[in-house]
């Protein structure tokens, strides 16, 4: 995937939102050599310029030769990927739902300008509540729905793999387990489909091997769910993990990797759900979401997933009716 206008090898990313999350992604992008161009947009233009300068001063050490600049919405016209990390971050004690109204307004302004630029690539959304914001972007841009990817439960899944890996004494790469549903309080671990190497984690616990227990699995799932609250209480915001999750998704797009990540995807009958965007394992390639993987969930997991989708659906409806967005969307 590349911008034809800029030459055959140019991979152009525009980042909208130069806060902690956006700049963690930008820094990771600079050191990864995944893209050749990075334009940074923020409502605080001076901040965007300062961030671009600062990153440019690292170029000599990065091993690549990227073009990094404070961009305008016109620069989105021939971009391959737009990353949306603008908004307000979660405050201590604030639920993701509380963030919704403020961030819906922020997106209304941004998407009007993005649409006017003629952008026709893939959008990756990180702003919370991410499942709702992703649905808003799909509705408001009119892009093919699978070309709008929410980070969904990508980060939660990474946290799960890290914690399970530490618990079992195995590298996270060899843990195959997913957090699905809302990126938020109603998310769930699909334990029936969790594996270490090719062994079911539930059957490992059942066997009593190594003293692994179901209680510990419950504790790990709770720790994953509460990780953001804990980090925010300690240092006000979370950003390195999500910055790397964004890089992982952007790399998968540029490399047409077809790797499986638990992104926020538009469900159209999968898992018995329709018209909602939720974290599910999906195959990611150059056109965005190529395929949603339907896990064989057990009944209790199916019920929990459907409850989680209800939470997202209710929030999405309240966001669309509570902001000027409904009016714009119905045009
Ligand atoms: P931040 O406050 O540091 O940065 C937000 C940036 O957006 C600021 O620089 C601000 O100036 C900019 N902005 C606001 N309105 C804008 C507009 N209309 N146009 C352009 N720029 C605008 O916040 P942060 O810590 O970087 O978090 C950003 C978002 O990412 C939050 O919604 C946060 O909850 C979310 N987040 C998501 C995940 C995830 O897993 N998806 C993880 C962590 C944080």
mmCIF file of C-alpha atoms and ligand atoms in Angstrom:
data_model
loop_
_atom_site.group_PDB
_atom_site.id
_atom_site.type_symbol
_atom_site.label_atom_id
_atom_site.label_comp_id
_atom_site.label_asym_id
_atom_site.label_seq_id
_atom_site.Cartn_x
_atom_site.Cartn_y
_atom_site.Cartn_z
ATOM 1 C CA UNK A 1 0.000 0.000 0.000
ATOM 2 C CA UNK A 2 1.457 3.392 -0.933
ATOM 3 C CA UNK A 3 0.520 6.857 -2.170
ATOM 4 C CA UNK A 4 0.794 6.933 -5.940
ATOM 5 C CA UNK A 5 1.071 10.717 -5.905
ATOM 6 C CA UNK A 6 4.187 10.539 -3.748
ATOM 7 C CA UNK A 7 5.966 7.775 -5.616
ATOM 8 C CA UNK A 8 5.703 3.999 -5.533
ATOM 9 C CA UNK A 9 7.462 3.433 -2.204
ATOM 10 C CA UNK A 10 5.950 6.233 -0.175
ATOM 11 C CA UNK A 11 3.951 5.128 2.795
ATOM 12 C CA UNK A 12 2.204 8.148 4.192
ATOM 13 C CA UNK A 13 0.609 8.345 7.632
ATOM 14 C CA UNK A 14 -1.266 11.302 9.070
ATOM 15 C CA UNK A 15 -1.642 11.355 12.831
ATOM 16 C CA UNK A 16 -4.484 13.469 14.217
ATOM 17 C CA UNK A 17 -3.975 14.132 17.924
ATOM 18 C CA UNK A 18 -0.444 14.811 19.143
ATOM 19 C CA UNK A 19 -1.028 13.892 22.789
ATOM 20 C CA UNK A 20 0.519 11.100 24.840
ATOM 21 C CA UNK A 21 -1.047 8.329 22.755
ATOM 22 C CA UNK A 22 -0.471 9.943 19.367
ATOM 23 C CA UNK A 23 3.156 10.805 20.115
ATOM 24 C CA UNK A 24 3.920 7.370 21.589
ATOM 25 C CA UNK A 25 2.728 5.949 18.278
ATOM 26 C CA UNK A 26 4.733 8.586 16.339
ATOM 27 C CA UNK A 27 7.901 7.767 18.264
ATOM 28 C CA UNK A 28 7.386 4.037 17.670
ATOM 29 C CA UNK A 29 6.780 4.733 13.973
ATOM 30 C CA UNK A 30 10.006 6.750 13.734
ATOM 31 C CA UNK A 31 12.060 3.888 15.133
ATOM 32 C CA UNK A 32 10.247 1.155 13.160
ATOM 33 C CA UNK A 33 10.792 2.336 9.574
ATOM 34 C CA UNK A 34 7.264 1.189 8.714
ATOM 35 C CA UNK A 35 6.355 4.497 6.985
ATOM 36 C CA UNK A 36 8.238 7.092 4.945
ATOM 37 C CA UNK A 37 6.052 10.082 5.786
ATOM 38 C CA UNK A 38 4.403 11.188 9.012
ATOM 39 C CA UNK A 39 2.275 14.322 9.120
ATOM 40 C CA UNK A 40 1.091 15.466 12.545
ATOM 41 C CA UNK A 41 -2.132 17.430 13.073
ATOM 42 C CA UNK A 42 -3.311 18.827 16.389
ATOM 43 C CA UNK A 43 -5.714 21.616 17.270
ATOM 44 C CA UNK A 44 -2.731 23.074 19.093
ATOM 45 C CA UNK A 45 -0.677 23.771 15.958
ATOM 46 C CA UNK A 46 2.325 24.969 17.911
ATOM 47 C CA UNK A 47 2.445 21.659 19.774
ATOM 48 C CA UNK A 48 2.279 19.740 16.471
ATOM 49 C CA UNK A 49 5.199 21.814 15.149
ATOM 50 C CA UNK A 50 7.228 21.238 18.329
ATOM 51 C CA UNK A 51 6.564 17.487 18.243
ATOM 52 C CA UNK A 52 7.595 17.283 14.571
ATOM 53 C CA UNK A 53 10.827 19.200 15.327
ATOM 54 C CA UNK A 54 11.633 16.967 18.273
ATOM 55 C CA UNK A 55 11.092 13.759 16.260
ATOM 56 C CA UNK A 56 13.112 15.131 13.337
ATOM 57 C CA UNK A 57 16.054 15.626 15.686
ATOM 58 C CA UNK A 58 16.036 11.863 16.306
ATOM 59 C CA UNK A 59 16.177 11.026 12.596
ATOM 60 C CA UNK A 60 19.970 10.900 12.491
ATOM 61 C CA UNK A 61 19.846 8.061 15.021
ATOM 62 C CA UNK A 62 16.811 6.195 13.704
ATOM 63 C CA UNK A 63 18.407 4.482 10.735
ATOM 64 C CA UNK A 64 15.771 5.786 8.343
ATOM 65 C CA UNK A 65 15.019 8.927 6.395
ATOM 66 C CA UNK A 66 11.438 9.844 7.129
ATOM 67 C CA UNK A 67 9.676 13.073 6.297
ATOM 68 C CA UNK A 68 8.002 14.364 9.467
ATOM 69 C CA UNK A 69 6.104 17.638 9.583
ATOM 70 C CA UNK A 70 3.186 19.526 11.193
ATOM 71 C CA UNK A 71 0.474 18.759 8.675
ATOM 72 C CA UNK A 72 -2.840 20.262 7.582
ATOM 73 C CA UNK A 73 -6.044 18.475 6.599
ATOM 74 C CA UNK A 74 -5.152 18.999 2.918
ATOM 75 C CA UNK A 75 -2.234 16.616 3.515
ATOM 76 C CA UNK A 76 -4.750 13.821 4.199
ATOM 77 C CA UNK A 77 -5.839 13.758 0.540
ATOM 78 C CA UNK A 78 -3.227 11.210 -0.550
ATOM 79 C CA UNK A 79 -2.425 9.629 2.818
ATOM 80 C CA UNK A 80 -2.538 5.839 3.076
ATOM 81 C CA UNK A 81 -3.416 5.709 6.755
ATOM 82 C CA UNK A 82 -4.912 8.234 9.174
ATOM 83 C CA UNK A 83 -4.491 7.493 12.873
ATOM 84 C CA UNK A 84 -7.033 9.177 15.143
ATOM 85 C CA UNK A 85 -5.784 9.769 18.684
ATOM 86 C CA UNK A 86 -7.338 13.185 19.286
ATOM 87 C CA UNK A 87 -9.602 13.787 22.202
ATOM 88 C CA UNK A 88 -9.578 14.050 25.891
ATOM 89 C CA UNK A 89 -8.009 11.319 27.977
ATOM 90 C CA UNK A 90 -9.650 9.401 30.780
ATOM 91 C CA UNK A 91 -9.309 11.080 34.160
ATOM 92 C CA UNK A 92 -8.804 9.183 37.382
ATOM 93 C CA UNK A 93 -12.094 7.506 38.329
ATOM 94 C CA UNK A 94 -13.732 8.488 35.047
ATOM 95 C CA UNK A 95 -15.343 5.666 33.062
ATOM 96 C CA UNK A 96 -14.875 5.474 29.302
ATOM 97 C CA UNK A 97 -18.585 6.198 29.000
ATOM 98 C CA UNK A 98 -18.065 9.573 30.702
ATOM 99 C CA UNK A 99 -15.583 10.491 28.015
ATOM 100 C CA UNK A 100 -18.028 9.862 25.254
ATOM 101 C CA UNK A 101 -19.875 13.112 24.889
ATOM 102 C CA UNK A 102 -16.711 15.219 24.849
ATOM 103 C CA UNK A 103 -14.929 13.027 22.337
ATOM 104 C CA UNK A 104 -17.953 12.719 20.022
ATOM 105 C CA UNK A 105 -17.861 16.509 19.653
ATOM 106 C CA UNK A 106 -14.117 16.467 18.939
ATOM 107 C CA UNK A 107 -14.609 13.861 16.195
ATOM 108 C CA UNK A 108 -17.473 15.748 14.593
ATOM 109 C CA UNK A 109 -15.107 18.669 13.903
ATOM 110 C CA UNK A 110 -12.217 16.471 12.734
ATOM 111 C CA UNK A 111 -14.220 14.212 10.420
ATOM 112 C CA UNK A 112 -15.848 17.106 8.607
ATOM 113 C CA UNK A 113 -12.360 18.339 7.647
ATOM 114 C CA UNK A 114 -11.031 14.868 6.900
ATOM 115 C CA UNK A 115 -13.950 14.159 4.544
ATOM 116 C CA UNK A 116 -13.409 17.497 2.787
ATOM 117 C CA UNK A 117 -9.766 16.542 2.095
ATOM 118 C CA UNK A 118 -10.870 13.633 -0.122
ATOM 119 C CA UNK A 119 -9.014 11.088 2.047
ATOM 120 C CA UNK A 120 -9.606 7.569 0.753
ATOM 121 C CA UNK A 121 -7.312 5.254 2.733
ATOM 122 C CA UNK A 122 -7.575 3.279 5.971
ATOM 123 C CA UNK A 123 -8.391 4.890 9.337
ATOM 124 C CA UNK A 124 -7.175 3.516 12.661
ATOM 125 C CA UNK A 125 -8.978 4.858 15.735
ATOM 126 C CA UNK A 126 -7.582 4.861 19.292
ATOM 127 C CA UNK A 127 -9.712 7.538 20.977
ATOM 128 C CA UNK A 128 -11.964 6.248 23.775
ATOM 129 C CA UNK A 129 -14.532 4.878 24.126
ATOM 130 C CA UNK A 130 -12.915 3.296 21.113
ATOM 131 C CA UNK A 131 -15.703 0.979 19.940
ATOM 132 C CA UNK A 132 -18.157 3.857 19.884
ATOM 133 C CA UNK A 133 -15.721 6.318 18.308
ATOM 134 C CA UNK A 134 -14.937 3.728 15.607
ATOM 135 C CA UNK A 135 -18.648 3.333 14.831
ATOM 136 C CA UNK A 136 -18.968 7.117 14.626
ATOM 137 C CA UNK A 137 -16.057 7.303 12.158
ATOM 138 C CA UNK A 138 -17.614 4.594 9.963
ATOM 139 C CA UNK A 139 -20.933 6.373 9.883
ATOM 140 C CA UNK A 140 -19.530 9.851 9.420
ATOM 141 C CA UNK A 141 -16.897 9.129 6.739
ATOM 142 C CA UNK A 142 -18.906 6.724 4.615
ATOM 143 C CA UNK A 143 -15.723 4.698 3.943
ATOM 144 C CA UNK A 144 -16.128 0.959 3.369
ATOM 145 C CA UNK A 145 -16.742 -0.130 7.008
ATOM 146 C CA UNK A 146 -13.816 -2.575 7.018
ATOM 147 C CA UNK A 147 -11.428 0.292 6.195
ATOM 148 C CA UNK A 148 -12.101 1.834 9.595
ATOM 149 C CA UNK A 149 -10.297 -0.127 12.309
ATOM 150 C CA UNK A 150 -10.641 0.524 16.027
ATOM 151 C CA UNK A 151 -7.814 -0.567 18.306
ATOM 152 C CA UNK A 152 -10.568 -2.460 20.156
ATOM 153 C CA UNK A 153 -9.198 -5.012 22.599
ATOM 154 C CA UNK A 154 -5.768 -5.206 20.933
ATOM 155 C CA UNK A 155 -4.116 -3.686 23.999
ATOM 156 C CA UNK A 156 -6.209 -5.738 26.458
ATOM 157 C CA UNK A 157 -5.209 -8.900 24.588
ATOM 158 C CA UNK A 158 -1.547 -7.849 24.794
ATOM 159 C CA UNK A 159 -1.955 -7.280 28.542
ATOM 160 C CA UNK A 160 -3.574 -10.720 28.900
ATOM 161 C CA UNK A 161 -0.799 -12.444 26.958
ATOM 162 C CA UNK A 162 1.827 -10.662 29.042
ATOM 163 C CA UNK A 163 0.202 -11.582 32.388
ATOM 164 C CA UNK A 164 -0.555 -15.173 31.366
ATOM 165 C CA UNK A 165 2.944 -15.549 29.967
ATOM 166 C CA UNK A 166 4.461 -14.350 33.265
ATOM 167 C CA UNK A 167 2.155 -16.640 35.256
ATOM 168 C CA UNK A 168 2.955 -19.715 33.182
ATOM 169 C CA UNK A 169 6.625 -18.910 32.619
ATOM 170 C CA UNK A 170 6.174 -18.744 28.848
ATOM 171 C CA UNK A 171 6.855 -15.926 26.362
ATOM 172 C CA UNK A 172 3.694 -13.883 25.565
ATOM 173 C CA UNK A 173 4.174 -14.790 21.877
ATOM 174 C CA UNK A 174 3.356 -18.419 22.724
ATOM 175 C CA UNK A 175 0.137 -17.547 24.539
ATOM 176 C CA UNK A 176 -2.855 -17.632 22.185
ATOM 177 C CA UNK A 177 -5.713 -16.017 24.037
ATOM 178 C CA UNK A 178 -8.074 -13.133 23.307
ATOM 179 C CA UNK A 179 -9.928 -10.426 25.162
ATOM 180 C CA UNK A 180 -13.104 -9.674 23.198
ATOM 181 C CA UNK A 181 -16.078 -7.313 23.343
ATOM 182 C CA UNK A 182 -15.964 -3.726 24.555
ATOM 183 C CA UNK A 183 -12.598 -2.103 25.265
ATOM 184 C CA UNK A 184 -13.897 -1.335 28.726
ATOM 185 C CA UNK A 185 -15.552 -2.727 31.800
ATOM 186 C CA UNK A 186 -17.745 -5.321 30.014
ATOM 187 C CA UNK A 187 -14.879 -6.958 28.083
ATOM 188 C CA UNK A 188 -14.276 -10.701 28.557
ATOM 189 C CA UNK A 189 -11.556 -13.280 28.126
ATOM 190 C CA UNK A 190 -12.555 -16.149 25.807
ATOM 191 C CA UNK A 191 -11.044 -18.738 28.127
ATOM 192 C CA UNK A 192 -12.560 -21.689 26.247
ATOM 193 C CA UNK A 193 -10.366 -20.666 23.306
ATOM 194 C CA UNK A 194 -7.168 -19.864 25.221
ATOM 195 C CA UNK A 195 -4.048 -21.885 24.485
ATOM 196 C CA UNK A 196 -0.439 -22.098 25.603
ATOM 197 C CA UNK A 197 1.340 -23.514 22.583
ATOM 198 C CA UNK A 198 -1.332 -26.017 21.413
ATOM 199 C CA UNK A 199 -2.590 -26.905 24.907
ATOM 200 C CA UNK A 200 -5.882 -25.569 26.189
ATOM 201 C CA UNK A 201 -5.220 -23.363 29.231
ATOM 202 C CA UNK A 202 -8.426 -24.595 30.885
ATOM 203 C CA UNK A 203 -7.350 -28.215 30.504
ATOM 204 C CA UNK A 204 -3.896 -27.377 31.884
ATOM 205 C CA UNK A 205 -5.634 -25.904 34.968
ATOM 206 C CA UNK A 206 -7.985 -28.897 35.224
ATOM 207 C CA UNK A 207 -5.046 -31.290 35.240
ATOM 208 C CA UNK A 208 -3.577 -29.579 38.303
ATOM 209 C CA UNK A 209 -0.245 -29.392 36.478
ATOM 210 C CA UNK A 210 2.174 -26.796 37.928
ATOM 211 C CA UNK A 211 -0.511 -25.638 40.427
ATOM 212 C CA UNK A 212 -2.174 -23.432 37.825
ATOM 213 C CA UNK A 213 -5.648 -22.600 39.111
ATOM 214 C CA UNK A 214 -8.968 -21.185 37.864
ATOM 215 C CA UNK A 215 -8.866 -18.611 40.685
ATOM 216 C CA UNK A 216 -5.601 -17.285 39.292
ATOM 217 C CA UNK A 217 -7.107 -17.071 35.801
ATOM 218 C CA UNK A 218 -9.992 -15.014 37.228
ATOM 219 C CA UNK A 219 -7.509 -12.738 38.955
ATOM 220 C CA UNK A 220 -5.564 -12.275 35.708
ATOM 221 C CA UNK A 221 -8.771 -11.378 33.812
ATOM 222 C CA UNK A 222 -9.623 -8.824 36.525
ATOM 223 C CA UNK A 223 -6.103 -7.373 36.391
ATOM 224 C CA UNK A 224 -6.404 -6.986 32.599
ATOM 225 C CA UNK A 225 -9.771 -5.231 32.968
ATOM 226 C CA UNK A 226 -8.454 -2.871 35.649
ATOM 227 C CA UNK A 227 -5.019 -2.219 34.138
ATOM 228 C CA UNK A 228 -5.933 1.156 32.617
ATOM 229 C CA UNK A 229 -7.447 2.404 35.905
ATOM 230 C CA UNK A 230 -4.325 1.335 37.795
ATOM 231 C CA UNK A 231 -1.918 2.987 35.353
ATOM 232 C CA UNK A 232 -3.983 6.183 35.241
ATOM 233 C CA UNK A 233 -4.010 6.333 39.059
ATOM 234 C CA UNK A 234 -0.223 5.933 39.045
ATOM 235 C CA UNK A 235 0.811 8.193 36.130
ATOM 236 C CA UNK A 236 -2.346 9.905 34.821
ATOM 237 C CA UNK A 237 -2.493 8.282 31.377
ATOM 238 C CA UNK A 238 -1.611 5.109 29.465
ATOM 239 C CA UNK A 239 0.254 5.507 26.203
ATOM 240 C CA UNK A 240 3.265 3.251 25.481
ATOM 241 C CA UNK A 241 1.198 0.075 25.148
ATOM 242 C CA UNK A 242 -1.441 1.671 22.925
ATOM 243 C CA UNK A 243 1.276 3.451 20.897
ATOM 244 C CA UNK A 244 2.794 0.061 20.084
ATOM 245 C CA UNK A 245 -0.640 -1.471 19.420
ATOM 246 C CA UNK A 246 -1.244 1.304 16.855
ATOM 247 C CA UNK A 247 2.128 0.613 15.258
ATOM 248 C CA UNK A 248 1.278 -3.112 15.102
ATOM 249 C CA UNK A 249 -1.961 -2.383 13.228
ATOM 250 C CA UNK A 250 -0.338 0.146 10.866
ATOM 251 C CA UNK A 251 2.468 -2.300 10.085
ATOM 252 C CA UNK A 252 -0.093 -5.025 9.327
ATOM 253 C CA UNK A 253 -1.803 -2.641 6.871
ATOM 254 C CA UNK A 254 1.366 -1.542 5.042
ATOM 255 C CA UNK A 255 2.801 -5.066 4.871
ATOM 256 C CA UNK A 256 -0.585 -6.604 3.953
ATOM 257 C CA UNK A 257 0.359 -8.971 6.748
ATOM 258 C CA UNK A 258 -2.943 -10.764 7.305
ATOM 259 C CA UNK A 259 -2.113 -11.188 10.970
ATOM 260 C CA UNK A 260 -4.893 -11.662 13.511
ATOM 261 C CA UNK A 261 -5.505 -8.854 15.996
ATOM 262 C CA UNK A 262 -8.497 -8.187 18.247
ATOM 263 C CA UNK A 263 -9.546 -4.923 16.635
ATOM 264 C CA UNK A 264 -12.918 -3.203 16.896
ATOM 265 C CA UNK A 265 -14.651 -4.572 13.793
ATOM 266 C CA UNK A 266 -18.131 -4.039 12.331
ATOM 267 C CA UNK A 267 -20.178 -7.144 13.117
ATOM 268 C CA UNK A 268 -22.643 -8.230 10.453
ATOM 269 C CA UNK A 269 -24.060 -11.463 11.850
ATOM 270 C CA UNK A 270 -20.819 -12.818 13.340
ATOM 271 C CA UNK A 271 -21.346 -13.913 16.964
ATOM 272 C CA UNK A 272 -25.067 -13.336 16.365
ATOM 273 C CA UNK A 273 -24.500 -9.560 16.459
ATOM 274 C CA UNK A 274 -25.257 -6.893 13.920
ATOM 275 C CA UNK A 275 -24.764 -3.143 13.616
ATOM 276 C CA UNK A 276 -22.194 -2.889 16.389
ATOM 277 C CA UNK A 277 -18.410 -2.470 16.481
ATOM 278 C CA UNK A 278 -16.655 -4.689 19.013
ATOM 279 C CA UNK A 279 -13.269 -6.245 19.719
ATOM 280 C CA UNK A 280 -12.982 -9.594 17.935
ATOM 281 C CA UNK A 281 -10.076 -11.424 16.318
ATOM 282 C CA UNK A 282 -9.806 -10.257 12.724
ATOM 283 C CA UNK A 283 -7.392 -10.636 9.815
ATOM 284 C CA UNK A 284 -5.693 -7.297 9.027
ATOM 285 C CA UNK A 285 -4.256 -6.433 5.630
ATOM 286 C CA UNK A 286 -3.759 -3.510 3.261
ATOM 287 C CA UNK A 287 -7.474 -2.823 2.806
ATOM 288 C CA UNK A 288 -8.135 -2.945 6.552
ATOM 289 C CA UNK A 289 -10.202 -5.736 8.094
ATOM 290 C CA UNK A 290 -10.171 -8.673 5.658
ATOM 291 C CA UNK A 291 -12.091 -11.178 7.733
ATOM 292 C CA UNK A 292 -13.592 -11.571 11.183
ATOM 293 C CA UNK A 293 -12.705 -14.822 12.948
ATOM 294 C CA UNK A 294 -15.697 -16.417 14.674
ATOM 295 C CA UNK A 295 -14.520 -18.179 17.832
ATOM 296 C CA UNK A 296 -16.453 -21.224 19.097
ATOM 297 C CA UNK A 297 -17.509 -19.627 22.354
ATOM 298 C CA UNK A 298 -19.271 -21.592 25.098
ATOM 299 C CA UNK A 299 -22.723 -20.429 26.242
ATOM 300 C CA UNK A 300 -21.551 -18.275 29.175
ATOM 301 C CA UNK A 301 -19.022 -16.510 26.903
ATOM 302 C CA UNK A 302 -21.649 -15.972 24.202
ATOM 303 C CA UNK A 303 -23.945 -14.403 26.803
ATOM 304 C CA UNK A 304 -21.170 -12.175 28.166
ATOM 305 C CA UNK A 305 -20.188 -11.111 24.634
ATOM 306 C CA UNK A 306 -23.748 -10.234 23.741
ATOM 307 C CA UNK A 307 -24.087 -8.237 26.998
ATOM 308 C CA UNK A 308 -20.887 -6.370 26.116
ATOM 309 C CA UNK A 309 -22.227 -5.598 22.618
ATOM 310 C CA UNK A 310 -25.392 -4.247 24.250
ATOM 311 C CA UNK A 311 -23.275 -1.846 26.303
ATOM 312 C CA UNK A 312 -21.492 -0.613 23.148
ATOM 313 C CA UNK A 313 -24.748 -0.342 21.197
ATOM 314 C CA UNK A 314 -26.405 1.737 23.945
ATOM 315 C CA UNK A 315 -23.392 4.023 24.212
ATOM 316 C CA UNK A 316 -23.220 4.432 20.428
ATOM 317 C CA UNK A 317 -26.885 5.365 20.224
ATOM 318 C CA UNK A 318 -26.524 7.862 23.046
ATOM 319 C CA UNK A 319 -23.459 9.381 21.355
ATOM 320 C CA UNK A 320 -25.196 9.689 18.023
ATOM 321 C CA UNK A 321 -28.312 11.239 19.503
ATOM 322 C CA UNK A 322 -26.522 13.417 22.062
ATOM 323 C CA UNK A 323 -24.181 15.244 19.676
ATOM 324 C CA UNK A 324 -24.739 17.068 16.427
ATOM 325 C CA UNK A 325 -23.536 13.886 14.782
ATOM 326 C CA UNK A 326 -26.917 12.243 14.149
ATOM 327 C CA UNK A 327 -27.968 15.198 12.063
ATOM 328 C CA UNK A 328 -24.788 15.047 10.006
ATOM 329 C CA UNK A 329 -24.938 11.278 9.657
ATOM 330 C CA UNK A 330 -28.444 11.295 8.309
ATOM 331 C CA UNK A 331 -27.473 13.576 5.456
HETATM 332 P P1 LIG B 1 -3.974 13.846 25.336
HETATM 333 O O1 LIG B 1 -4.885 14.789 26.036
HETATM 334 O O2 LIG B 1 -2.560 13.737 25.750
HETATM 335 O O3 LIG B 1 -3.963 14.147 23.763
HETATM 336 C C1 LIG B 1 -5.085 14.445 23.018
HETATM 337 C C2 LIG B 1 -4.661 15.394 21.932
HETATM 338 O O4 LIG B 1 -5.799 15.613 21.072
HETATM 339 C C3 LIG B 1 -4.213 16.765 22.449
HETATM 340 O O5 LIG B 1 -2.925 17.077 21.941
HETATM 341 C C4 LIG B 1 -5.278 17.714 21.938
HETATM 342 O O6 LIG B 1 -4.770 19.012 21.645
HETATM 343 C C5 LIG B 1 -5.739 16.981 20.689
HETATM 344 N N1 LIG B 1 -7.060 17.419 20.226
HETATM 345 C C6 LIG B 1 -8.177 17.661 20.953
HETATM 346 N N2 LIG B 1 -9.169 18.090 20.144
HETATM 347 C C7 LIG B 1 -8.663 18.091 18.885
HETATM 348 C C8 LIG B 1 -9.195 18.450 17.616
HETATM 349 N N3 LIG B 1 -10.457 18.866 17.493
HETATM 350 N N4 LIG B 1 -8.379 18.356 16.552
HETATM 351 C C9 LIG B 1 -7.098 17.940 16.656
HETATM 352 N N5 LIG B 1 -6.542 17.607 17.830
HETATM 353 C C10 LIG B 1 -7.311 17.681 18.935
HETATM 354 O O7 LIG B 1 -4.704 12.411 25.435
HETATM 355 P P2 LIG B 1 -4.021 10.998 25.242
HETATM 356 O O8 LIG B 1 -3.556 10.485 26.549
HETATM 357 O O9 LIG B 1 -3.097 11.067 24.089
HETATM 358 O O10 LIG B 1 -5.296 10.102 24.833
HETATM 359 C C11 LIG B 1 -5.911 10.256 23.572
HETATM 360 C C12 LIG B 1 -7.090 9.313 23.464
HETATM 361 O O11 LIG B 1 -6.631 7.952 23.431
HETATM 362 C C13 LIG B 1 -8.044 9.394 24.654
HETATM 363 O O12 LIG B 1 -9.376 9.291 24.178
HETATM 364 C C14 LIG B 1 -7.689 8.162 25.457
HETATM 365 O O13 LIG B 1 -8.733 7.719 26.301
HETATM 366 C C15 LIG B 1 -7.407 7.194 24.358
HETATM 367 N N6 LIG B 1 -6.700 5.961 24.728
HETATM 368 C C16 LIG B 1 -7.091 4.836 24.103
HETATM 369 C C17 LIG B 1 -6.519 3.634 24.414
HETATM 370 C C18 LIG B 1 -6.997 2.384 23.719
HETATM 371 O O14 LIG B 1 -6.669 1.253 24.100
HETATM 372 N N7 LIG B 1 -7.771 2.525 22.665
HETATM 373 C C19 LIG B 1 -5.497 3.574 25.375
HETATM 374 C C20 LIG B 1 -5.084 4.762 25.977
HETATM 375 C C21 LIG B 1 -5.708 5.962 25.657
#
